[in-house]
Short mmCIF file of N, CA and C in Angstrom, two decimals:
data_model
loop_
_atom_site.label_atom_id
_atom_site.label_comp_id
_atom_site.label_asym_id
_atom_site.label_seq_id
_atom_site.Cartn_x
_atom_site.Cartn_y
_atom_site.Cartn_z
N UNK A 1 0.86 -1.17 0.00
CA UNK A 1 0.00 0.00 0.00
C UNK A 1 0.90 1.23 0.00
N UNK A 2 0.70 2.07 -0.98
CA UNK A 2 1.52 3.26 -1.14
C UNK A 2 1.38 4.19 0.06
N UNK A 3 2.51 4.53 0.68
CA UNK A 3 2.53 5.47 1.79
C UNK A 3 2.12 4.89 3.13
N UNK A 4 1.87 3.59 3.20
CA UNK A 4 1.45 2.97 4.45
C UNK A 4 2.64 2.85 5.38
N UNK A 5 2.44 3.24 6.63
CA UNK A 5 3.50 3.10 7.62
C UNK A 5 2.88 2.98 9.00
N UNK A 6 3.62 2.36 9.89
CA UNK A 6 3.21 2.22 11.29
C UNK A 6 4.16 3.05 12.14
N UNK A 7 3.60 3.83 13.05
CA UNK A 7 4.41 4.71 13.88
C UNK A 7 3.95 4.55 15.32
N UNK A 8 4.88 4.29 16.22
CA UNK A 8 4.56 4.24 17.65
C UNK A 8 4.45 5.67 18.16
N UNK A 9 3.36 5.96 18.84
CA UNK A 9 3.11 7.31 19.35
C UNK A 9 2.91 7.23 20.85
N UNK A 10 3.56 8.14 21.58
CA UNK A 10 3.44 8.13 23.04
C UNK A 10 2.88 9.42 23.60
N UNK A 11 2.67 10.42 22.75
CA UNK A 11 2.10 11.68 23.22
C UNK A 11 0.97 12.13 22.31
N UNK A 12 0.07 12.90 22.87
CA UNK A 12 -1.05 13.43 22.10
C UNK A 12 -0.56 14.35 20.99
N UNK A 13 0.43 15.17 21.29
CA UNK A 13 0.93 16.12 20.28
C UNK A 13 1.54 15.38 19.09
N UNK A 14 2.23 14.27 19.33
CA UNK A 14 2.81 13.49 18.23
C UNK A 14 1.69 12.90 17.37
N UNK A 15 0.65 12.36 18.02
CA UNK A 15 -0.49 11.80 17.28
C UNK A 15 -1.16 12.88 16.44
N UNK A 16 -1.35 14.07 17.02
CA UNK A 16 -1.98 15.17 16.29
C UNK A 16 -1.13 15.59 15.09
N UNK A 17 0.17 15.62 15.24
CA UNK A 17 1.02 16.03 14.11
C UNK A 17 0.97 15.00 12.99
N UNK A 18 0.92 13.70 13.34
CA UNK A 18 0.81 12.66 12.31
C UNK A 18 -0.54 12.73 11.58
N UNK A 19 -1.62 12.97 12.33
CA UNK A 19 -2.94 13.10 11.70
C UNK A 19 -2.99 14.32 10.79
N UNK A 20 -2.43 15.43 11.23
CA UNK A 20 -2.39 16.63 10.40
C UNK A 20 -1.60 16.37 9.12
N UNK A 21 -0.48 15.70 9.25
CA UNK A 21 0.35 15.35 8.09
C UNK A 21 -0.44 14.48 7.11
N UNK A 22 -1.13 13.47 7.63
CA UNK A 22 -1.89 12.56 6.77
C UNK A 22 -3.03 13.28 6.05
N UNK A 23 -3.66 14.21 6.72
CA UNK A 23 -4.79 14.91 6.12
C UNK A 23 -4.37 15.88 5.02
N UNK A 24 -3.09 16.22 4.98
CA UNK A 24 -2.59 17.14 3.96
C UNK A 24 -1.93 16.44 2.78
N UNK A 25 -2.02 15.11 2.73
CA UNK A 25 -1.48 14.37 1.59
C UNK A 25 -2.52 14.42 0.47
N UNK A 26 -2.16 14.95 -0.70
CA UNK A 26 -3.15 15.04 -1.77
C UNK A 26 -3.49 13.67 -2.35
N UNK A 27 -4.76 13.52 -2.76
CA UNK A 27 -5.18 12.27 -3.41
C UNK A 27 -4.49 12.16 -4.75
N UNK A 28 -4.18 10.94 -5.15
CA UNK A 28 -3.56 10.72 -6.44
C UNK A 28 -4.19 9.50 -7.09
N UNK A 29 -3.89 9.27 -8.34
CA UNK A 29 -4.42 8.11 -9.04
C UNK A 29 -3.92 6.83 -8.39
N UNK A 30 -2.65 6.81 -7.94
CA UNK A 30 -2.08 5.63 -7.32
C UNK A 30 -2.64 5.39 -5.92
N UNK A 31 -2.99 6.45 -5.21
CA UNK A 31 -3.47 6.33 -3.84
C UNK A 31 -4.66 7.26 -3.63
N UNK A 32 -5.84 6.89 -4.15
CA UNK A 32 -6.98 7.79 -4.09
C UNK A 32 -7.67 7.87 -2.74
N UNK A 33 -7.41 6.92 -1.84
CA UNK A 33 -8.11 6.88 -0.57
C UNK A 33 -7.20 7.32 0.56
N UNK A 34 -7.79 7.89 1.59
CA UNK A 34 -7.06 8.21 2.81
C UNK A 34 -7.47 7.19 3.85
N UNK A 35 -6.50 6.52 4.45
CA UNK A 35 -6.78 5.47 5.43
C UNK A 35 -5.90 5.73 6.64
N UNK A 36 -6.52 5.96 7.79
CA UNK A 36 -5.79 6.18 9.03
C UNK A 36 -6.33 5.20 10.07
N UNK A 37 -5.44 4.47 10.68
CA UNK A 37 -5.84 3.53 11.73
C UNK A 37 -5.05 3.87 12.98
N UNK A 38 -5.75 4.15 14.04
CA UNK A 38 -5.13 4.54 15.30
C UNK A 38 -5.48 3.49 16.35
N UNK A 39 -4.47 2.77 16.83
CA UNK A 39 -4.67 1.76 17.87
C UNK A 39 -4.16 2.32 19.19
N UNK A 40 -4.99 2.23 20.20
CA UNK A 40 -4.63 2.73 21.52
C UNK A 40 -4.60 1.54 22.48
N UNK A 41 -3.47 1.38 23.14
CA UNK A 41 -3.32 0.29 24.10
C UNK A 41 -3.18 0.91 25.49
N UNK A 42 -3.98 0.42 26.41
CA UNK A 42 -3.87 0.88 27.79
C UNK A 42 -3.67 -0.34 28.68
N UNK A 43 -2.96 -0.14 29.77
CA UNK A 43 -2.67 -1.24 30.68
C UNK A 43 -2.83 -0.77 32.12
N UNK A 44 -3.37 -1.65 32.93
CA UNK A 44 -3.48 -1.41 34.35
C UNK A 44 -2.21 -1.96 34.98
N UNK A 45 -1.37 -1.10 35.52
CA UNK A 45 -0.08 -1.53 36.05
C UNK A 45 -0.22 -2.40 37.29
N UNK A 46 -1.33 -2.30 38.00
CA UNK A 46 -1.53 -3.11 39.20
C UNK A 46 -1.97 -4.53 38.87
N UNK A 47 -2.88 -4.66 37.91
CA UNK A 47 -3.45 -5.98 37.61
C UNK A 47 -2.82 -6.64 36.38
N UNK A 48 -2.18 -5.85 35.54
CA UNK A 48 -1.61 -6.40 34.31
C UNK A 48 -2.63 -6.51 33.19
N UNK A 49 -3.88 -6.17 33.47
CA UNK A 49 -4.90 -6.24 32.44
C UNK A 49 -4.67 -5.11 31.43
N UNK A 50 -4.93 -5.43 30.18
CA UNK A 50 -4.78 -4.41 29.16
C UNK A 50 -5.94 -4.46 28.19
N UNK A 51 -6.13 -3.37 27.50
CA UNK A 51 -7.19 -3.28 26.51
C UNK A 51 -6.64 -2.54 25.30
N UNK A 52 -7.16 -2.89 24.14
CA UNK A 52 -6.76 -2.22 22.91
C UNK A 52 -8.02 -1.71 22.23
N UNK A 53 -7.96 -0.47 21.83
CA UNK A 53 -9.04 0.12 21.05
C UNK A 53 -8.46 0.56 19.72
N UNK A 54 -9.23 0.45 18.67
CA UNK A 54 -8.73 0.82 17.35
C UNK A 54 -9.76 1.73 16.69
N UNK A 55 -9.28 2.83 16.18
CA UNK A 55 -10.12 3.79 15.49
C UNK A 55 -9.62 3.89 14.06
N UNK A 56 -10.49 3.62 13.12
CA UNK A 56 -10.10 3.62 11.71
C UNK A 56 -10.89 4.68 10.96
N UNK A 57 -10.16 5.49 10.21
CA UNK A 57 -10.77 6.49 9.34
C UNK A 57 -10.45 6.11 7.90
N UNK A 58 -11.47 6.07 7.07
CA UNK A 58 -11.25 5.79 5.65
C UNK A 58 -12.02 6.83 4.85
N UNK A 59 -11.30 7.68 4.16
CA UNK A 59 -11.92 8.69 3.30
C UNK A 59 -11.89 8.16 1.88
N UNK A 60 -13.03 7.74 1.40
CA UNK A 60 -13.11 7.15 0.07
C UNK A 60 -13.46 8.19 -0.99
N UNK A 61 -13.77 9.39 -0.58
CA UNK A 61 -14.17 10.43 -1.53
C UNK A 61 -13.02 10.88 -2.41
N UNK A 62 -11.79 10.66 -1.97
CA UNK A 62 -10.63 11.08 -2.76
C UNK A 62 -10.61 10.48 -4.15
N UNK A 63 -11.28 9.35 -4.35
CA UNK A 63 -11.25 8.70 -5.65
C UNK A 63 -11.94 9.54 -6.73
N UNK A 64 -12.90 10.35 -6.33
CA UNK A 64 -13.57 11.18 -7.33
C UNK A 64 -12.62 12.23 -7.89
N UNK A 65 -11.76 12.77 -7.02
CA UNK A 65 -10.82 13.78 -7.50
C UNK A 65 -9.67 13.15 -8.27
N UNK A 66 -9.57 11.83 -8.21
CA UNK A 66 -8.48 11.14 -8.90
C UNK A 66 -8.89 10.66 -10.28
N UNK A 67 -10.08 11.07 -10.73
CA UNK A 67 -10.44 10.76 -12.10
C UNK A 67 -11.50 9.69 -12.27
N UNK A 68 -12.11 9.19 -11.19
CA UNK A 68 -13.18 8.20 -11.36
C UNK A 68 -14.38 8.88 -12.01
N UNK A 69 -15.13 8.14 -12.81
CA UNK A 69 -16.29 8.71 -13.48
C UNK A 69 -17.33 9.11 -12.45
N UNK A 70 -18.04 10.18 -12.73
CA UNK A 70 -18.99 10.73 -11.78
C UNK A 70 -20.32 10.00 -11.75
N UNK A 71 -20.59 9.11 -12.67
CA UNK A 71 -21.90 8.47 -12.70
C UNK A 71 -22.00 7.28 -11.77
N UNK A 72 -20.92 6.91 -11.08
CA UNK A 72 -20.95 5.81 -10.14
C UNK A 72 -20.88 4.45 -10.80
N UNK A 73 -21.04 4.38 -12.11
CA UNK A 73 -21.07 3.08 -12.78
C UNK A 73 -19.67 2.52 -13.00
N UNK A 74 -18.68 3.40 -13.07
CA UNK A 74 -17.33 2.92 -13.34
C UNK A 74 -16.37 3.40 -12.26
N UNK A 75 -16.73 3.12 -11.00
CA UNK A 75 -15.87 3.47 -9.88
C UNK A 75 -14.54 2.74 -9.99
N UNK A 76 -13.61 3.17 -9.18
CA UNK A 76 -12.36 2.45 -9.06
C UNK A 76 -12.69 1.02 -8.65
N UNK A 77 -11.91 0.04 -9.11
CA UNK A 77 -12.20 -1.36 -8.78
C UNK A 77 -12.29 -1.62 -7.28
N UNK A 78 -11.48 -0.92 -6.48
CA UNK A 78 -11.53 -1.14 -5.03
C UNK A 78 -12.87 -0.68 -4.44
N UNK A 79 -13.43 0.40 -4.98
CA UNK A 79 -14.74 0.85 -4.50
C UNK A 79 -15.84 -0.11 -4.92
N UNK A 80 -15.73 -0.66 -6.11
CA UNK A 80 -16.69 -1.66 -6.57
C UNK A 80 -16.63 -2.89 -5.66
N UNK A 81 -15.42 -3.32 -5.33
CA UNK A 81 -15.25 -4.47 -4.43
C UNK A 81 -15.83 -4.17 -3.05
N UNK A 82 -15.59 -2.96 -2.55
CA UNK A 82 -16.13 -2.57 -1.25
C UNK A 82 -17.66 -2.58 -1.29
N UNK A 83 -18.23 -2.06 -2.36
CA UNK A 83 -19.69 -2.06 -2.50
C UNK A 83 -20.23 -3.49 -2.48
N UNK A 84 -19.55 -4.41 -3.17
CA UNK A 84 -19.98 -5.81 -3.20
C UNK A 84 -19.87 -6.45 -1.82
N UNK A 85 -18.80 -6.16 -1.09
CA UNK A 85 -18.63 -6.70 0.26
C UNK A 85 -19.75 -6.21 1.17
N UNK A 86 -20.04 -4.92 1.12
CA UNK A 86 -21.08 -4.35 1.97
C UNK A 86 -22.45 -4.92 1.62
N UNK A 87 -22.74 -5.06 0.32
CA UNK A 87 -24.02 -5.65 -0.09
C UNK A 87 -24.12 -7.09 0.39
N UNK A 88 -23.04 -7.85 0.30
CA UNK A 88 -23.03 -9.24 0.75
C UNK A 88 -23.23 -9.31 2.27
N UNK A 89 -22.56 -8.44 3.02
CA UNK A 89 -22.73 -8.42 4.47
C UNK A 89 -24.15 -8.02 4.85
N UNK A 90 -24.73 -7.07 4.11
CA UNK A 90 -26.10 -6.63 4.40
C UNK A 90 -27.10 -7.76 4.18
N UNK A 91 -26.78 -8.66 3.25
CA UNK A 91 -27.65 -9.81 2.98
C UNK A 91 -27.35 -10.99 3.89
N UNK A 92 -26.37 -10.83 4.80
CA UNK A 92 -26.01 -11.90 5.72
C UNK A 92 -25.11 -12.95 5.13
N UNK A 93 -24.37 -12.60 4.08
CA UNK A 93 -23.49 -13.55 3.41
C UNK A 93 -22.38 -14.07 4.32
N UNK A 94 -22.06 -15.32 4.17
CA UNK A 94 -21.02 -15.95 4.99
C UNK A 94 -19.62 -15.63 4.46
N UNK A 95 -19.46 -15.47 3.15
CA UNK A 95 -18.17 -15.18 2.52
C UNK A 95 -18.27 -13.83 1.82
N UNK A 96 -18.04 -12.74 2.53
CA UNK A 96 -18.22 -11.44 1.90
C UNK A 96 -17.21 -11.07 0.84
N UNK A 97 -16.06 -11.75 0.76
CA UNK A 97 -15.09 -11.49 -0.29
C UNK A 97 -14.17 -10.31 -0.03
N UNK A 98 -13.53 -10.29 1.13
CA UNK A 98 -12.60 -9.21 1.45
C UNK A 98 -11.29 -9.32 0.67
N UNK A 99 -10.97 -10.52 0.17
CA UNK A 99 -9.69 -10.74 -0.49
C UNK A 99 -9.65 -10.06 -1.85
N UNK A 100 -8.45 -9.74 -2.27
CA UNK A 100 -8.26 -9.24 -3.64
C UNK A 100 -7.99 -7.75 -3.74
N UNK A 101 -8.46 -6.97 -2.78
CA UNK A 101 -8.25 -5.53 -2.83
C UNK A 101 -7.77 -5.05 -1.47
N UNK A 102 -6.74 -4.24 -1.45
CA UNK A 102 -6.20 -3.74 -0.19
C UNK A 102 -7.25 -2.97 0.60
N UNK A 103 -8.10 -2.21 -0.08
CA UNK A 103 -9.12 -1.42 0.61
C UNK A 103 -10.04 -2.31 1.43
N UNK A 104 -10.56 -3.37 0.83
CA UNK A 104 -11.47 -4.26 1.56
C UNK A 104 -10.74 -5.04 2.64
N UNK A 105 -9.49 -5.40 2.39
CA UNK A 105 -8.71 -6.10 3.41
C UNK A 105 -8.45 -5.18 4.61
N UNK A 106 -8.12 -3.91 4.35
CA UNK A 106 -7.87 -2.97 5.43
C UNK A 106 -9.13 -2.67 6.24
N UNK A 107 -10.29 -2.73 5.59
CA UNK A 107 -11.55 -2.42 6.28
C UNK A 107 -12.25 -3.67 6.82
N UNK A 108 -11.66 -4.83 6.64
CA UNK A 108 -12.32 -6.08 7.07
C UNK A 108 -12.68 -6.07 8.55
N UNK A 109 -11.76 -5.68 9.40
CA UNK A 109 -12.02 -5.68 10.84
C UNK A 109 -13.16 -4.72 11.20
N UNK A 110 -13.19 -3.57 10.54
CA UNK A 110 -14.23 -2.58 10.82
C UNK A 110 -15.60 -3.04 10.31
N UNK A 111 -15.61 -3.79 9.22
CA UNK A 111 -16.88 -4.20 8.62
C UNK A 111 -17.43 -5.51 9.17
N UNK A 112 -16.57 -6.41 9.58
CA UNK A 112 -17.07 -7.73 9.99
C UNK A 112 -16.41 -8.23 11.26
N UNK A 113 -15.66 -7.39 11.92
CA UNK A 113 -14.95 -7.82 13.11
C UNK A 113 -15.69 -7.47 14.38
N UNK A 114 -14.97 -7.48 15.44
CA UNK A 114 -15.48 -7.15 16.75
C UNK A 114 -15.40 -5.62 16.89
N UNK A 115 -16.38 -4.92 16.31
CA UNK A 115 -16.24 -3.48 16.20
C UNK A 115 -17.59 -2.78 16.16
N UNK A 116 -17.51 -1.46 16.30
CA UNK A 116 -18.65 -0.59 16.04
C UNK A 116 -18.21 0.25 14.86
N UNK A 117 -19.08 0.41 13.88
CA UNK A 117 -18.71 1.12 12.66
C UNK A 117 -19.73 2.21 12.36
N UNK A 118 -19.22 3.36 11.99
CA UNK A 118 -20.07 4.48 11.57
C UNK A 118 -19.66 4.85 10.16
N UNK A 119 -20.64 4.98 9.28
CA UNK A 119 -20.38 5.42 7.92
C UNK A 119 -20.96 6.82 7.80
N UNK A 120 -20.11 7.75 7.41
CA UNK A 120 -20.56 9.13 7.19
C UNK A 120 -20.51 9.38 5.70
N UNK A 121 -21.63 9.80 5.15
CA UNK A 121 -21.74 10.02 3.72
C UNK A 121 -21.91 11.50 3.47
N UNK A 122 -21.12 12.03 2.53
CA UNK A 122 -21.30 13.43 2.13
C UNK A 122 -21.79 13.45 0.69
N UNK A 123 -22.72 14.32 0.44
CA UNK A 123 -23.33 14.41 -0.89
C UNK A 123 -23.13 15.80 -1.46
N UNK A 124 -23.19 15.87 -2.76
CA UNK A 124 -23.10 17.16 -3.44
C UNK A 124 -24.42 17.91 -3.27
N UNK A 125 -24.35 19.20 -3.03
CA UNK A 125 -25.59 19.97 -2.90
C UNK A 125 -26.30 20.18 -4.24
N UNK A 126 -25.62 19.85 -5.35
CA UNK A 126 -26.22 20.03 -6.66
C UNK A 126 -27.18 18.89 -6.94
N UNK A 127 -28.40 19.22 -7.31
CA UNK A 127 -29.41 18.21 -7.60
C UNK A 127 -29.01 17.35 -8.79
N UNK A 128 -28.16 17.87 -9.65
CA UNK A 128 -27.78 17.13 -10.85
C UNK A 128 -26.61 16.18 -10.63
N UNK A 129 -26.07 16.13 -9.42
CA UNK A 129 -24.90 15.28 -9.16
C UNK A 129 -25.32 13.81 -9.20
N UNK A 130 -24.89 13.10 -10.25
CA UNK A 130 -25.30 11.71 -10.43
C UNK A 130 -24.64 10.76 -9.44
N UNK A 131 -23.48 11.14 -8.88
CA UNK A 131 -22.82 10.23 -7.94
C UNK A 131 -23.63 10.08 -6.66
N UNK A 132 -24.54 11.02 -6.39
CA UNK A 132 -25.35 10.92 -5.18
C UNK A 132 -26.17 9.63 -5.14
N UNK A 133 -26.66 9.18 -6.28
CA UNK A 133 -27.47 7.96 -6.33
C UNK A 133 -26.65 6.75 -5.89
N UNK A 134 -25.45 6.61 -6.44
CA UNK A 134 -24.59 5.49 -6.08
C UNK A 134 -24.17 5.59 -4.61
N UNK A 135 -23.90 6.80 -4.15
CA UNK A 135 -23.49 7.01 -2.77
C UNK A 135 -24.62 6.65 -1.82
N UNK A 136 -25.83 7.06 -2.12
CA UNK A 136 -26.97 6.74 -1.27
C UNK A 136 -27.29 5.25 -1.29
N UNK A 137 -27.11 4.60 -2.43
CA UNK A 137 -27.32 3.15 -2.50
C UNK A 137 -26.31 2.44 -1.60
N UNK A 138 -25.06 2.88 -1.66
CA UNK A 138 -24.02 2.31 -0.81
C UNK A 138 -24.36 2.54 0.67
N UNK A 139 -24.76 3.75 1.02
CA UNK A 139 -25.10 4.08 2.41
C UNK A 139 -26.26 3.23 2.90
N UNK A 140 -27.23 3.00 2.04
CA UNK A 140 -28.38 2.18 2.41
C UNK A 140 -27.94 0.74 2.70
N UNK A 141 -27.07 0.20 1.85
CA UNK A 141 -26.54 -1.15 2.09
C UNK A 141 -25.74 -1.19 3.38
N UNK A 142 -24.91 -0.18 3.61
CA UNK A 142 -24.08 -0.14 4.81
C UNK A 142 -24.95 -0.07 6.06
N UNK A 143 -26.06 0.64 5.99
CA UNK A 143 -26.95 0.74 7.15
C UNK A 143 -27.59 -0.61 7.50
N UNK A 144 -27.67 -1.51 6.53
CA UNK A 144 -28.28 -2.82 6.76
C UNK A 144 -27.29 -3.89 7.21
N UNK A 145 -26.02 -3.53 7.34
CA UNK A 145 -25.02 -4.50 7.81
C UNK A 145 -25.15 -4.63 9.32
N UNK A 146 -25.26 -5.86 9.79
CA UNK A 146 -25.36 -6.13 11.22
C UNK A 146 -24.04 -6.71 11.68
N UNK A 147 -23.34 -5.95 12.52
CA UNK A 147 -22.06 -6.39 13.05
C UNK A 147 -22.30 -6.95 14.44
N UNK A 148 -21.67 -8.09 14.73
CA UNK A 148 -21.83 -8.67 16.06
C UNK A 148 -21.40 -7.67 17.12
N UNK A 149 -22.04 -7.72 18.26
CA UNK A 149 -21.74 -6.79 19.34
C UNK A 149 -20.31 -6.99 19.84
N UNK A 150 -19.62 -5.88 20.05
CA UNK A 150 -18.26 -5.99 20.56
C UNK A 150 -18.26 -6.64 21.94
N UNK A 151 -17.32 -7.54 22.15
CA UNK A 151 -17.18 -8.16 23.47
C UNK A 151 -15.90 -7.65 24.10
N UNK A 152 -15.88 -7.64 25.38
CA UNK A 152 -14.69 -7.19 26.08
C UNK A 152 -14.09 -8.37 26.82
N UNK A 153 -12.79 -8.53 26.67
CA UNK A 153 -12.10 -9.55 27.44
C UNK A 153 -11.91 -8.95 28.83
N UNK A 154 -12.55 -9.55 29.82
CA UNK A 154 -12.59 -8.97 31.15
C UNK A 154 -11.31 -9.19 31.94
N UNK A 155 -10.54 -10.21 31.59
CA UNK A 155 -9.33 -10.45 32.33
C UNK A 155 -8.17 -10.75 31.39
N UNK A 156 -7.00 -10.42 31.87
CA UNK A 156 -5.80 -10.67 31.06
C UNK A 156 -5.42 -12.13 31.15
N UNK A 157 -4.55 -12.55 30.25
CA UNK A 157 -4.03 -13.91 30.28
C UNK A 157 -3.32 -14.17 31.60
N UNK A 158 -2.59 -13.18 32.09
CA UNK A 158 -1.88 -13.32 33.35
C UNK A 158 -2.86 -13.57 34.49
N UNK A 159 -3.97 -12.85 34.52
CA UNK A 159 -4.98 -13.03 35.57
C UNK A 159 -5.61 -14.42 35.46
N UNK A 160 -5.93 -14.84 34.24
CA UNK A 160 -6.52 -16.16 34.04
C UNK A 160 -5.57 -17.26 34.48
N UNK A 161 -4.28 -17.12 34.14
CA UNK A 161 -3.29 -18.12 34.56
C UNK A 161 -3.13 -18.13 36.08
N UNK A 162 -3.15 -16.98 36.71
CA UNK A 162 -3.05 -16.91 38.17
C UNK A 162 -4.22 -17.64 38.82
N UNK A 163 -5.43 -17.42 38.28
CA UNK A 163 -6.61 -18.11 38.81
C UNK A 163 -6.50 -19.62 38.61
N UNK A 164 -6.04 -20.02 37.44
CA UNK A 164 -5.89 -21.46 37.17
C UNK A 164 -4.85 -22.08 38.08
N UNK A 165 -3.73 -21.39 38.28
CA UNK A 165 -2.69 -21.88 39.19
C UNK A 165 -3.19 -21.98 40.62
N UNK A 166 -3.96 -21.01 41.05
CA UNK A 166 -4.52 -21.04 42.41
C UNK A 166 -5.48 -22.22 42.55
N UNK A 167 -6.30 -22.46 41.55
CA UNK A 167 -7.23 -23.59 41.60
C UNK A 167 -6.47 -24.91 41.61
N UNK A 168 -5.42 -25.00 40.79
CA UNK A 168 -4.60 -26.23 40.76
C UNK A 168 -3.92 -26.44 42.11
N UNK A 169 -3.42 -25.38 42.71
CA UNK A 169 -2.78 -25.48 44.02
C UNK A 169 -3.76 -25.95 45.08
N UNK A 170 -4.97 -25.41 45.04
CA UNK A 170 -6.00 -25.82 46.00
C UNK A 170 -6.37 -27.28 45.81
N UNK A 171 -6.48 -27.72 44.55
CA UNK A 171 -6.78 -29.13 44.27
C UNK A 171 -5.64 -30.04 44.75
N UNK A 172 -4.40 -29.63 44.49
CA UNK A 172 -3.25 -30.43 44.92
C UNK A 172 -3.19 -30.52 46.44
N UNK A 173 -3.47 -29.41 47.10
CA UNK A 173 -3.46 -29.40 48.57
C UNK A 173 -4.57 -30.30 49.10
N UNK A 174 -5.74 -30.24 48.47
CA UNK A 174 -6.86 -31.09 48.89
C UNK A 174 -6.53 -32.56 48.66
N UNK A 175 -5.87 -32.88 47.55
CA UNK A 175 -5.54 -34.27 47.21
C UNK A 175 -4.53 -34.87 48.18
N UNK A 176 -3.64 -34.02 48.72
CA UNK A 176 -2.64 -34.54 49.66
C UNK A 176 -3.15 -34.50 51.09
N UNK A 177 -4.39 -34.12 51.27
CA UNK A 177 -4.99 -34.13 52.60
C UNK A 177 -4.71 -32.88 53.41
N UNK A 178 -4.24 -31.83 52.77
CA UNK A 178 -3.89 -30.60 53.47
C UNK A 178 -4.97 -29.63 53.62
#
């Protein structure tokens, strides 16, 4: 993926500077979409429990400025694949077809994973804008996708192992008559 990189961030100001930098990258034919994924890991130093949250931003509108036809019929292949995946998920399909395009692979976790997803659609204020029809059809399909409810792992592996070891110790003590 052109321009894709992973950066460890430890301060809010560093994260803000990276987001600002990403938002100022112009769309191009080679890289028409803006994709930002921010993973936040927090840990409880007393218990060892940790949690990870991931926030993904995908701006797909850049493809229009990169030369895609405005009628929605001849979108970039990655947008067509995304539309097919969303339609398949909306129909409850078991194999939505994320493979084959980086865009659908990058959005797989957000679309079918343990996540909450929000789709924000922007439309042209011009009544004659033909892309609005395709955009609204996509938004309608996206609204019908049912993602399983996010679950939270309540305890860390370390906590689970400690509990298992304590139970094993109690059983061993009981077995030896102690």
